[in-house]
Amino acid sequence: MELFNTLGKAVMPFVPVMEKSVGLYACGPTVYHYAHIGNMRTYVFEDVLAKTLRHLGFAVQHVMNITDVGHLQSDADSGDDKLMLGAVRENKTPWEVARFYEEEFFRHCAMLNMTRPDVVCRATQHIPEIIAMIERLLDKGAAYVSAGNVYFSVEKFPNYHELGQLVLEEQRATDRVSHDPLKLSQSDFALWFSTSKFPDQIMKWESPWGLGFPGWHIECSAMASKYLGERIDIHCGGIDHIKVHHSNEVAQSECCFGHRWVNYWFHCEFLTVDAEKMSKSKGEFLTVDSLVEKGYDPRAFRLLVLGSHYRSSLTFSWEALDDVATALRKARRRIISIQENTVDHGKAFSELHAASYRRFFSALEKDLHTPSAIAELWWVIKSNELSDSERIDLLRRFDDVLGVGLFDKESTRLTLEQADLIEARSVARVAKNWAESDRIRDLLLAQGVSVNDLKA
Ligand code: AMP
Ligand code: ZN
């Protein structure tokens, strides 16, 4: 397996710390709101990464945290705790908000066919581990107490700029904008808030520094090392986390353990809408439920996401989703008809079958190149050269990793004519031929098939 490593900025052969097992940590959601489809893009790739590694024979320990306290609005340790904002918005306690959105998150993950991580750990249930790590950092002189808060001193970690390739000048410019008098250096970051600037904080715990709550970065370091040890194979997240969150995680962990902490950093590019990164704080965003409300199978979104490489940004559009949904529907119908008509059961598989299998998995082994893997999938679906049972066998193996529900029968109750009508309708829509698209919709409705109306 080869992976692009943000640390070193190159595609590198993947060599785990322990032969045949992989510790994989993923920064989980901040559960103050629904996860949007941008977040889901990152989680889908993490899921495919874990499935690919398992396919290669690695025993993967996939750990994901739940950020249910301490993630402030601003990366400069200012603003409110996002869970508090959620509580005010919904007139609930932060605990209620956290549990509700955590459940919703995993409901959405299941709709996208993701395997639940082996360990899901909440920050609020790891306060003793977080406190212990902060104490170690204080003992080592890498952290300091300032007016009751504890801060990590970035100058104690000379490699601070390595992961994010931070340009010092750029950083100084942002530092000037958000001056915090409690910090010795403006690049320092909070490990624990107790003489809190946040008097309304509801989630708080006793600590050696007073009643308070942890900073966001230390949560990940403490939980990741609790479950995966002090040397971690792969740490994942979206690219927005590189410069602050992940650089801070590295700094505090490596100061604490005294050696390299994570060997490979896997970062997924953004999903954008209208050239803007989709983000929760802007208030308007799409969730997996939004897709379902428009009549889409969430697995069509999964296929859309996997159709571009994780290191390219992806612009979401309903038209693109529509195309992929139609292609998926047709693929499922085709598979049903192959299964119904197969006459070559029991025949030995040919070299062509083996070659296709190799092409698919070597695409994934080359830095998770899902677009090439999906191109192989379409080739198999259309191929006249492979026997029917070879095609079914390959498609099953491909779908084990891609997870797009190729063998799903639920949403394939359409006749071939109806599927063609749906496709004709989407062609009409692209051509903005609304009269034709409405005519086809009515025709389908008359046959008891309701279709999405995307004009809204
Ligand atoms: P958050 O809940 O904001 O901490 O984000 C959860 C995960 O989604 C993190 O790995 C983020 O880096 C990632 N993420 C946030 N926004 C996007 C986006 N627009 N596209 C892809 N990934 C994102
Ligand atoms: Zn994290």
Tab-separated table of C-alpha atoms and ligand atoms in Angstrom:
chain	number	residue	atom	x	y	z
A	1	MET	CA	0.000	0.000	0.000
A	2	GLU	CA	1.179	3.521	-0.767
A	3	LEU	CA	-0.246	6.607	0.887
A	4	PHE	CA	0.290	10.310	0.543
A	5	ASN	CA	1.680	11.488	3.852
A	6	THR	CA	1.065	15.122	4.766
A	7	LEU	CA	4.184	14.757	6.871
A	8	GLY	CA	6.768	14.902	4.092
A	9	LYS	CA	4.208	15.770	1.411
A	10	ALA	CA	4.842	12.703	-0.744
A	11	VAL	CA	3.305	9.356	-1.619
A	12	MET	CA	5.162	6.791	0.481
A	13	PRO	CA	5.061	3.021	0.945
A	14	PHE	CA	2.958	2.240	4.000
A	15	VAL	CA	4.902	0.372	6.665
A	16	PRO	CA	3.014	-0.138	9.938
A	17	VAL	CA	4.722	-0.063	13.321
A	18	MET	CA	3.738	-3.685	13.908
A	19	GLU	CA	3.649	-6.033	10.951
A	20	LYS	CA	0.068	-6.852	9.928
A	21	SER	CA	-1.737	-4.545	12.312
A	22	VAL	CA	-2.688	-0.912	11.859
A	23	GLY	CA	-3.718	1.679	14.423
A	24	LEU	CA	-5.901	4.260	12.685
A	25	TYR	CA	-7.198	7.346	14.479
A	26	ALA	CA	-9.819	9.661	13.031
A	27	CYS	CA	-10.847	13.015	14.467
A	28	GLY	CA	-14.554	12.561	14.976
A	29	PRO	CA	-17.398	15.048	14.815
A	30	THR	CA	-17.981	18.000	17.105
A	31	VAL	CA	-21.490	17.050	18.120
A	32	TYR	CA	-23.163	20.447	18.406
A	33	HIS	CA	-25.009	20.103	15.118
A	34	TYR	CA	-25.618	17.642	12.307
A	35	ALA	CA	-22.558	16.489	10.386
A	36	HIS	CA	-22.823	17.910	6.863
A	37	ILE	CA	-22.048	16.112	3.629
A	38	GLY	CA	-18.586	17.751	3.577
A	39	ASN	CA	-17.726	16.074	6.890
A	40	MET	CA	-19.186	12.867	5.477
A	41	ARG	CA	-16.841	13.005	2.491
A	42	THR	CA	-13.882	12.777	4.880
A	43	TYR	CA	-15.479	9.947	6.889
A	44	VAL	CA	-16.346	7.954	3.749
A	45	PHE	CA	-12.681	7.991	2.706
A	46	GLU	CA	-11.553	6.970	6.173
A	47	ASP	CA	-14.006	4.070	5.961
A	48	VAL	CA	-12.653	3.019	2.545
A	49	LEU	CA	-9.089	3.343	3.847
A	50	ALA	CA	-9.873	1.018	6.775
A	51	LYS	CA	-11.670	-1.440	4.465
A	52	THR	CA	-8.782	-1.451	1.978
A	53	LEU	CA	-6.252	-2.112	4.719
A	54	ARG	CA	-8.424	-4.952	6.040
A	55	HIS	CA	-8.695	-6.368	2.560
A	56	LEU	CA	-4.890	-6.376	2.414
A	57	GLY	CA	-4.841	-8.544	5.518
A	58	PHE	CA	-4.077	-5.927	8.172
A	59	ALA	CA	-5.878	-6.124	11.511
A	60	VAL	CA	-7.107	-2.536	11.723
A	61	GLN	CA	-7.986	-0.872	14.996
A	62	HIS	CA	-10.092	2.118	13.914
A	63	VAL	CA	-10.583	4.660	16.687
A	64	MET	CA	-12.794	7.730	16.414
A	65	ASN	CA	-13.370	10.347	19.070
A	66	ILE	CA	-16.483	12.363	19.736
A	67	THR	CA	-15.738	15.991	20.529
A	68	ASP	CA	-18.425	16.783	23.078
A	69	VAL	CA	-16.668	19.557	24.977
A	70	GLY	CA	-13.904	22.130	24.546
A	71	HIS	CA	-14.036	22.928	20.817
A	72	LEU	CA	-14.230	26.711	20.765
A	73	GLN	CA	-15.477	28.824	17.896
A	74	SER	CA	-12.030	30.112	17.089
A	75	ASP	CA	-8.788	28.207	16.699
A	76	ALA	CA	-7.138	31.016	18.685
A	77	ASP	CA	-8.852	29.766	21.896
A	78	SER	CA	-11.473	32.495	21.754
A	79	GLY	CA	-15.226	32.476	21.254
A	80	ASP	CA	-17.650	30.067	22.897
A	81	ASP	CA	-17.590	26.321	23.280
A	82	LYS	CA	-19.550	25.005	20.307
A	83	LEU	CA	-21.556	22.669	22.568
A	84	MET	CA	-22.696	25.692	24.582
A	85	LEU	CA	-23.773	27.391	21.370
A	86	GLY	CA	-25.749	24.299	20.419
A	87	ALA	CA	-27.375	24.226	23.870
A	88	VAL	CA	-28.446	27.870	23.631
A	89	ARG	CA	-29.697	27.418	20.060
A	90	GLU	CA	-31.859	24.455	21.034
A	91	ASN	CA	-32.728	25.371	24.591
A	92	LYS	CA	-31.271	22.098	25.873
A	93	THR	CA	-28.312	21.126	28.022
A	94	PRO	CA	-24.998	20.609	26.201
A	95	TRP	CA	-25.206	16.959	27.298
A	96	GLU	CA	-28.530	16.514	25.545
A	97	VAL	CA	-27.239	18.246	22.436
A	98	ALA	CA	-24.101	16.089	22.382
A	99	ARG	CA	-25.908	12.773	22.744
A	100	PHE	CA	-28.538	13.694	20.163
A	101	TYR	CA	-26.062	14.700	17.446
A	102	GLU	CA	-23.757	11.780	18.204
A	103	GLU	CA	-26.660	9.399	17.534
A	104	GLU	CA	-27.644	11.282	14.424
A	105	PHE	CA	-24.044	11.138	13.198
A	106	PHE	CA	-23.885	7.359	13.437
A	107	ARG	CA	-27.335	7.048	11.882
A	108	HIS	CA	-26.014	9.000	8.889
A	109	CYS	CA	-22.807	6.939	8.816
A	110	ALA	CA	-24.877	3.753	8.674
A	111	MET	CA	-26.953	5.186	5.810
A	112	LEU	CA	-23.664	5.703	3.965
A	113	ASN	CA	-22.694	2.086	4.605
A	114	MET	CA	-19.783	2.945	6.887
A	115	THR	CA	-18.507	0.380	9.325
A	116	ARG	CA	-18.679	1.708	12.868
A	117	PRO	CA	-15.116	2.318	14.176
A	118	ASP	CA	-13.856	-0.338	16.609
A	119	VAL	CA	-13.601	2.275	19.343
A	120	VAL	CA	-15.759	5.389	19.642
A	121	CYS	CA	-14.601	7.551	22.543
A	122	ARG	CA	-16.112	10.716	23.998
A	123	ALA	CA	-13.902	13.490	25.352
A	124	THR	CA	-16.211	13.901	28.358
A	125	GLN	CA	-15.507	10.289	29.367
A	126	HIS	CA	-11.711	10.727	29.251
A	127	ILE	CA	-11.125	13.652	31.574
A	128	PRO	CA	-8.704	11.683	33.871
A	129	GLU	CA	-6.560	10.691	30.847
A	130	ILE	CA	-6.562	14.297	29.610
A	131	ILE	CA	-5.558	15.634	33.024
A	132	ALA	CA	-2.791	13.030	33.296
A	133	MET	CA	-1.352	14.079	29.946
A	134	ILE	CA	-1.437	17.762	30.885
A	135	GLU	CA	0.391	16.923	34.120
A	136	ARG	CA	3.087	15.133	32.139
A	137	LEU	CA	3.503	18.174	29.908
A	138	LEU	CA	3.762	20.452	32.945
A	139	ASP	CA	6.364	18.119	34.499
A	140	LYS	CA	8.396	18.286	31.301
A	141	GLY	CA	8.255	22.077	31.257
A	142	ALA	CA	6.373	22.101	27.945
A	143	ALA	CA	3.274	23.682	29.459
A	144	TYR	CA	2.591	26.507	31.913
A	145	VAL	CA	-0.249	27.763	34.076
A	146	SER	CA	-1.404	31.284	33.396
A	147	ALA	CA	-4.143	32.833	35.536
A	148	GLY	CA	-5.551	29.356	36.175
A	149	ASN	CA	-5.563	28.157	32.568
A	150	VAL	CA	-2.930	25.729	31.304
A	151	TYR	CA	-1.198	26.432	27.988
A	152	PHE	CA	1.191	24.490	25.814
A	153	SER	CA	4.337	26.418	25.024
A	154	VAL	CA	4.929	26.046	21.306
A	155	GLU	CA	8.555	27.156	21.538
A	156	LYS	CA	9.291	23.945	23.503
A	157	PHE	CA	8.627	21.998	20.305
A	158	PRO	CA	11.041	23.085	17.580
A	159	ASN	CA	9.320	20.973	14.871
A	160	TYR	CA	6.009	22.772	15.337
A	161	HIS	CA	5.879	23.981	11.741
A	162	GLU	CA	6.740	20.629	10.162
A	163	LEU	CA	3.284	19.095	9.577
A	164	GLY	CA	1.445	22.223	8.477
A	165	GLN	CA	4.452	23.733	6.683
A	166	LEU	CA	3.445	26.867	8.524
A	167	VAL	CA	4.962	30.082	7.348
A	168	LEU	CA	6.035	32.015	10.401
A	169	GLU	CA	5.137	35.383	8.904
A	170	GLU	CA	1.595	34.244	8.092
A	171	GLN	CA	1.190	32.978	11.603
A	172	ARG	CA	2.433	36.194	13.172
A	173	ALA	CA	-0.110	38.116	11.125
A	174	THR	CA	-3.001	35.999	12.503
A	175	ASP	CA	-1.511	36.226	15.996
A	176	ARG	CA	-1.702	40.017	15.864
A	177	VAL	CA	-5.418	39.832	15.099
A	178	SER	CA	-6.254	37.729	18.147
A	179	HIS	CA	-4.066	38.838	21.029
A	180	ASP	CA	-4.551	36.812	24.224
A	181	PRO	CA	-2.790	38.398	27.240
A	182	LEU	CA	-2.696	35.086	29.133
A	183	LYS	CA	-0.399	33.446	26.574
A	184	LEU	CA	3.378	33.857	26.711
A	185	SER	CA	3.472	33.499	22.950
A	186	GLN	CA	0.410	33.958	20.766
A	187	SER	CA	1.026	30.582	19.060
A	188	ASP	CA	0.612	28.791	22.414
A	189	PHE	CA	-2.644	26.957	22.856
A	190	ALA	CA	-4.901	26.044	25.759
A	191	LEU	CA	-4.801	22.581	27.331
A	192	TRP	CA	-7.185	23.361	30.179
A	193	PHE	CA	-9.512	26.271	30.956
A	194	SER	CA	-10.299	26.883	34.616
A	195	THR	CA	-10.293	30.562	35.474
A	196	SER	CA	-12.348	30.401	32.474
A	197	LYS	CA	-13.085	33.202	30.085
A	198	PHE	CA	-16.292	31.247	29.716
A	199	PRO	CA	-18.249	31.691	32.938
A	200	ASP	CA	-21.355	30.047	31.475
A	201	GLN	CA	-19.602	26.773	30.808
A	202	ILE	CA	-21.850	23.964	32.058
A	203	MET	CA	-19.590	20.974	31.368
A	204	LYS	CA	-16.783	21.233	33.918
A	205	TRP	CA	-14.620	18.963	36.055
A	206	GLU	CA	-12.299	19.176	39.055
A	207	SER	CA	-8.633	19.395	38.112
A	208	PRO	CA	-5.339	20.316	39.814
A	209	TRP	CA	-5.843	23.784	38.277
A	210	GLY	CA	-9.411	24.280	39.395
A	211	LEU	CA	-12.860	23.507	38.100
A	212	GLY	CA	-12.751	23.640	34.331
A	213	PHE	CA	-12.717	21.859	30.993
A	214	PRO	CA	-10.142	20.643	28.481
A	215	GLY	CA	-9.013	22.264	25.253
A	216	TRP	CA	-9.963	20.485	22.046
A	217	HIS	CA	-6.483	19.397	20.872
A	218	ILE	CA	-5.429	17.587	24.054
A	219	GLU	CA	-8.601	15.466	23.890
A	220	CYS	CA	-7.484	13.814	20.664
A	221	SER	CA	-3.918	13.224	21.853
A	222	ALA	CA	-5.066	11.687	25.127
A	223	MET	CA	-7.710	9.424	23.571
A	224	ALA	CA	-5.654	8.379	20.540
A	225	SER	CA	-2.745	7.308	22.710
A	226	LYS	CA	-4.993	5.593	25.248
A	227	TYR	CA	-6.407	3.285	22.563
A	228	LEU	CA	-3.545	3.065	20.065
A	229	GLY	CA	-0.433	3.598	22.161
A	230	GLU	CA	2.338	6.131	21.839
A	231	ARG	CA	3.206	5.263	18.214
A	232	ILE	CA	0.280	5.528	15.843
A	233	ASP	CA	0.289	4.348	12.228
A	234	ILE	CA	-2.273	6.627	10.591
A	235	HIS	CA	-4.080	9.729	11.787
A	236	CYS	CA	-6.903	11.064	9.599
A	237	GLY	CA	-8.941	14.201	9.190
A	238	GLY	CA	-9.919	16.926	6.754
A	239	ILE	CA	-7.308	19.378	5.456
A	240	ASP	CA	-8.713	22.189	7.604
A	241	HIS	CA	-7.224	20.472	10.641
A	242	ILE	CA	-3.619	20.392	9.450
A	243	LYS	CA	-2.419	23.827	10.462
A	244	VAL	CA	-3.843	24.139	13.942
A	245	HIS	CA	-5.527	21.066	15.384
A	246	HIS	CA	-3.143	18.443	14.040
A	247	SER	CA	-0.029	20.586	14.438
A	248	ASN	CA	-1.050	21.080	18.071
A	249	GLU	CA	-1.779	17.372	18.547
A	250	VAL	CA	1.705	16.520	17.247
A	251	ALA	CA	3.416	19.144	19.401
A	252	GLN	CA	1.864	18.074	22.698
A	253	SER	CA	2.085	14.323	21.991
A	254	GLU	CA	5.692	14.336	20.841
A	255	CYS	CA	6.731	16.537	23.759
A	256	CYS	CA	4.927	14.159	26.089
A	257	PHE	CA	6.278	10.878	24.646
A	258	GLY	CA	9.683	12.126	23.512
A	259	HIS	CA	9.490	10.575	20.020
A	260	ARG	CA	7.587	10.584	16.709
A	261	TRP	CA	3.904	10.018	17.494
A	262	VAL	CA	2.109	9.473	14.154
A	263	ASN	CA	3.838	8.022	11.105
A	264	TYR	CA	1.279	8.822	8.380
A	265	TRP	CA	-1.093	11.758	8.209
A	266	PHE	CA	-4.048	11.169	5.891
A	267	HIS	CA	-5.984	14.323	4.978
A	268	CYS	CA	-9.061	14.587	2.820
A	269	GLU	CA	-9.682	17.672	0.662
A	270	PHE	CA	-12.887	19.664	0.948
A	271	LEU	CA	-16.280	19.142	-0.483
A	272	THR	CA	-17.467	22.526	-1.699
A	273	VAL	CA	-20.766	23.956	-2.835
A	274	ASP	CA	-20.768	26.992	-5.123
A	275	ALA	CA	-16.980	27.246	-4.700
A	276	GLU	CA	-17.272	27.524	-0.918
A	277	LYS	CA	-16.246	24.953	1.667
A	278	MET	CA	-19.364	23.522	3.239
A	279	SER	CA	-19.305	24.430	6.919
A	280	LYS	CA	-21.558	24.083	9.937
A	281	SER	CA	-20.822	27.497	11.356
A	282	LYS	CA	-22.305	29.181	8.274
A	283	GLY	CA	-25.626	27.654	9.335
A	284	GLU	CA	-26.750	26.445	5.915
A	285	PHE	CA	-25.562	23.041	4.930
A	286	LEU	CA	-26.721	19.751	3.504
A	287	THR	CA	-26.902	16.568	5.512
A	288	VAL	CA	-27.463	12.948	4.535
A	289	ASP	CA	-31.119	13.529	5.464
A	290	SER	CA	-31.306	16.419	2.967
A	291	LEU	CA	-30.324	13.961	0.235
A	292	VAL	CA	-32.920	11.432	1.344
A	293	GLU	CA	-35.602	14.135	1.499
A	294	LYS	CA	-34.905	14.792	-2.186
A	295	GLY	CA	-35.393	11.103	-2.878
A	296	TYR	CA	-31.755	10.029	-3.201
A	297	ASP	CA	-30.236	6.823	-1.970
A	298	PRO	CA	-27.352	7.926	0.318
A	299	ARG	CA	-25.153	5.283	-1.329
A	300	ALA	CA	-25.377	7.325	-4.539
A	301	PHE	CA	-23.706	10.145	-2.598
A	302	ARG	CA	-21.065	7.673	-1.439
A	303	LEU	CA	-20.424	6.712	-5.054
A	304	LEU	CA	-20.256	10.382	-6.051
A	305	VAL	CA	-17.687	11.054	-3.341
A	306	LEU	CA	-15.557	8.062	-4.305
A	307	GLY	CA	-15.626	9.150	-7.939
A	308	SER	CA	-12.984	11.797	-7.253
A	309	HIS	CA	-9.692	11.279	-5.502
A	310	TYR	CA	-9.589	12.245	-1.831
A	311	ARG	CA	-6.784	14.727	-2.495
A	312	SER	CA	-8.826	16.732	-5.014
A	313	SER	CA	-11.578	19.015	-3.891
A	314	LEU	CA	-15.056	17.983	-4.959
A	315	THR	CA	-17.787	20.401	-5.950
A	316	PHE	CA	-21.166	19.048	-4.969
A	317	SER	CA	-24.110	19.619	-7.305
A	318	TRP	CA	-27.543	18.040	-7.523
A	319	GLU	CA	-26.957	17.413	-11.224
A	320	ALA	CA	-23.810	15.407	-10.479
A	321	LEU	CA	-25.637	13.431	-7.784
A	322	ASP	CA	-28.508	12.830	-10.174
A	323	ASP	CA	-26.147	11.380	-12.797
A	324	VAL	CA	-24.467	9.086	-10.301
A	325	ALA	CA	-27.814	7.983	-8.840
A	326	THR	CA	-29.043	7.033	-12.305
A	327	ALA	CA	-25.840	5.147	-13.057
A	328	LEU	CA	-26.102	3.274	-9.753
A	329	ARG	CA	-29.719	2.366	-10.375
A	330	LYS	CA	-28.840	1.015	-13.810
A	331	ALA	CA	-25.877	-0.918	-12.420
A	332	ARG	CA	-28.106	-2.574	-9.827
A	333	ARG	CA	-30.647	-3.554	-12.446
A	334	ARG	CA	-27.940	-4.939	-14.643
A	335	ILE	CA	-26.561	-6.977	-11.763
A	336	ILE	CA	-29.989	-8.422	-11.032
A	337	SER	CA	-30.387	-9.444	-14.625
A	338	ILE	CA	-26.888	-10.976	-14.721
A	339	GLN	CA	-27.724	-12.947	-11.564
A	340	GLU	CA	-31.036	-14.116	-12.986
A	341	ASN	CA	-29.550	-15.263	-16.271
A	342	THR	CA	-26.233	-16.777	-15.192
A	343	VAL	CA	-25.693	-20.179	-16.771
A	344	ASP	CA	-21.997	-20.665	-16.109
A	345	HIS	CA	-22.032	-21.598	-12.398
A	346	GLY	CA	-19.068	-23.646	-11.265
A	347	LYS	CA	-16.743	-22.750	-14.159
A	348	ALA	CA	-13.148	-21.921	-13.219
A	349	PHE	CA	-12.288	-18.236	-13.307
A	350	SER	CA	-10.110	-16.977	-16.144
A	351	GLU	CA	-6.961	-14.882	-16.176
A	352	LEU	CA	-9.147	-11.920	-17.199
A	353	HIS	CA	-10.984	-12.175	-13.888
A	354	ALA	CA	-7.681	-12.206	-11.993
A	355	ALA	CA	-6.400	-9.226	-13.999
A	356	SER	CA	-9.499	-7.172	-13.279
A	357	TYR	CA	-9.283	-7.995	-9.579
A	358	ARG	CA	-5.646	-6.881	-9.556
A	359	ARG	CA	-6.417	-3.645	-11.401
A	360	PHE	CA	-9.147	-2.746	-8.922
A	361	PHE	CA	-7.109	-3.382	-5.800
A	362	SER	CA	-3.874	-1.947	-7.127
A	363	ALA	CA	-5.770	1.288	-7.818
A	364	LEU	CA	-6.760	1.379	-4.145
A	365	GLU	CA	-3.267	0.418	-3.059
A	366	LYS	CA	-1.917	3.437	-4.953
A	367	ASP	CA	-2.901	6.144	-2.536
A	368	LEU	CA	-6.542	5.047	-2.479
A	369	HIS	CA	-7.235	5.893	-6.104
A	370	THR	CA	-10.991	5.314	-5.954
A	371	PRO	CA	-11.740	6.914	-9.385
A	372	SER	CA	-9.627	4.250	-11.124
A	373	ALA	CA	-11.200	1.530	-8.973
A	374	ILE	CA	-14.650	2.775	-9.991
A	375	ALA	CA	-13.628	2.839	-13.665
A	376	GLU	CA	-12.787	-0.857	-13.251
A	377	LEU	CA	-16.191	-1.444	-11.678
A	378	TRP	CA	-17.965	0.045	-14.731
A	379	TRP	CA	-15.771	-2.015	-17.026
A	380	VAL	CA	-16.812	-5.208	-15.249
A	381	ILE	CA	-20.495	-4.270	-15.365
A	382	LYS	CA	-20.317	-3.701	-19.117
A	383	SER	CA	-17.794	-6.383	-20.017
A	384	ASN	CA	-18.662	-9.013	-22.608
A	385	GLU	CA	-15.342	-10.717	-22.071
A	386	LEU	CA	-15.917	-11.905	-18.520
A	387	SER	CA	-18.368	-14.689	-17.760
A	388	ASP	CA	-21.452	-13.805	-15.706
A	389	SER	CA	-20.239	-15.552	-12.581
A	390	GLU	CA	-16.845	-13.844	-12.909
A	391	ARG	CA	-18.603	-10.497	-13.091
A	392	ILE	CA	-20.762	-11.223	-10.056
A	393	ASP	CA	-17.790	-12.458	-8.075
A	394	LEU	CA	-15.729	-9.350	-8.891
A	395	LEU	CA	-18.575	-6.958	-8.189
A	396	ARG	CA	-19.171	-8.524	-4.779
A	397	ARG	CA	-15.511	-8.117	-3.871
A	398	PHE	CA	-15.423	-4.542	-5.152
A	399	ASP	CA	-18.551	-3.613	-3.240
A	400	ASP	CA	-17.146	-5.031	-0.004
A	401	VAL	CA	-14.716	-2.103	-0.080
A	402	LEU	CA	-16.627	0.583	-1.981
A	403	GLY	CA	-19.843	-0.049	-0.054
A	404	VAL	CA	-22.201	1.480	-2.614
A	405	GLY	CA	-24.811	-1.282	-2.317
A	406	LEU	CA	-24.428	-2.757	-5.810
A	407	PHE	CA	-26.486	-5.794	-4.804
A	408	ASP	CA	-29.178	-3.791	-3.142
A	409	LYS	CA	-32.610	-4.802	-4.342
A	410	GLU	CA	-34.674	-2.299	-2.367
A	411	SER	CA	-34.420	0.552	-4.799
A	412	THR	CA	-34.377	-1.515	-7.957
A	413	ARG	CA	-38.007	-2.345	-8.274
A	414	LEU	CA	-38.237	-0.282	-11.447
A	415	THR	CA	-38.685	-1.837	-14.852
A	416	LEU	CA	-35.968	-1.157	-17.401
A	417	GLU	CA	-38.340	1.217	-19.188
A	418	GLN	CA	-38.930	3.144	-16.003
A	419	ALA	CA	-35.174	3.415	-15.413
A	420	ASP	CA	-34.794	4.724	-18.976
A	421	LEU	CA	-37.546	7.266	-18.360
A	422	ILE	CA	-35.771	8.476	-15.237
A	423	GLU	CA	-32.605	8.895	-17.241
A	424	ALA	CA	-34.459	10.708	-20.026
A	425	ARG	CA	-35.900	13.013	-17.394
A	426	SER	CA	-32.478	13.881	-16.058
A	427	VAL	CA	-31.279	14.627	-19.616
A	428	ALA	CA	-34.293	16.911	-20.039
A	429	ARG	CA	-33.467	18.636	-16.770
A	430	VAL	CA	-29.857	19.264	-17.750
A	431	ALA	CA	-31.208	20.833	-20.969
A	432	LYS	CA	-33.607	22.849	-18.764
A	433	ASN	CA	-36.464	21.346	-20.735
A	434	TRP	CA	-38.891	21.558	-17.841
A	435	ALA	CA	-41.969	20.705	-19.900
A	436	GLU	CA	-40.429	17.400	-20.997
A	437	SER	CA	-39.143	16.666	-17.521
A	438	ASP	CA	-42.619	17.297	-16.056
A	439	ARG	CA	-44.217	15.145	-18.745
A	440	ILE	CA	-41.929	12.226	-17.833
A	441	ARG	CA	-42.487	12.785	-14.126
A	442	ASP	CA	-46.262	12.547	-14.665
A	443	LEU	CA	-45.826	9.452	-16.774
A	444	LEU	CA	-43.836	7.819	-13.995
A	445	LEU	CA	-46.274	8.975	-11.350
A	446	ALA	CA	-49.085	7.349	-13.289
A	447	GLN	CA	-47.133	4.093	-12.929
A	448	GLY	CA	-46.760	4.627	-9.200
A	449	VAL	CA	-43.122	5.820	-9.347
A	450	SER	CA	-42.431	9.143	-7.678
A	451	VAL	CA	-39.288	11.012	-8.682
A	452	ASN	CA	-37.380	13.931	-7.212
A	453	ASP	CA	-38.247	17.365	-8.340
A	454	LEU	CA	-34.936	19.188	-8.153
A	455	LYS	CA	-36.197	22.555	-9.339
A	456	ALA	CA	-36.875	23.619	-5.775
B	1	AMP	P1	-15.752	18.873	12.690
B	1	AMP	O1	-17.006	18.220	13.186
B	1	AMP	O2	-15.958	20.291	12.244
B	1	AMP	O3	-14.602	18.746	13.644
B	1	AMP	O4	-15.328	18.110	11.347
B	1	AMP	C1	-15.361	16.723	11.204
B	1	AMP	C2	-14.448	16.275	10.072
B	1	AMP	O5	-14.881	16.788	8.791
B	1	AMP	C3	-13.007	16.751	10.219
B	1	AMP	O6	-12.132	15.715	9.799
B	1	AMP	C4	-12.928	17.946	9.287
B	1	AMP	O7	-11.613	18.199	8.880
B	1	AMP	C5	-13.800	17.463	8.137
B	1	AMP	N1	-14.396	18.533	7.303
B	1	AMP	C6	-14.936	19.704	7.729
B	1	AMP	N2	-15.457	20.405	6.679
B	1	AMP	C7	-15.252	19.646	5.566
B	1	AMP	C8	-15.569	19.803	4.171
B	1	AMP	N3	-16.229	20.859	3.711
B	1	AMP	N4	-15.192	18.821	3.306
B	1	AMP	C9	-14.541	17.713	3.762
B	1	AMP	N5	-14.230	17.497	5.063
B	1	AMP	C10	-14.570	18.444	5.959
B	2	ZN	ZN	-8.689	15.590	16.577
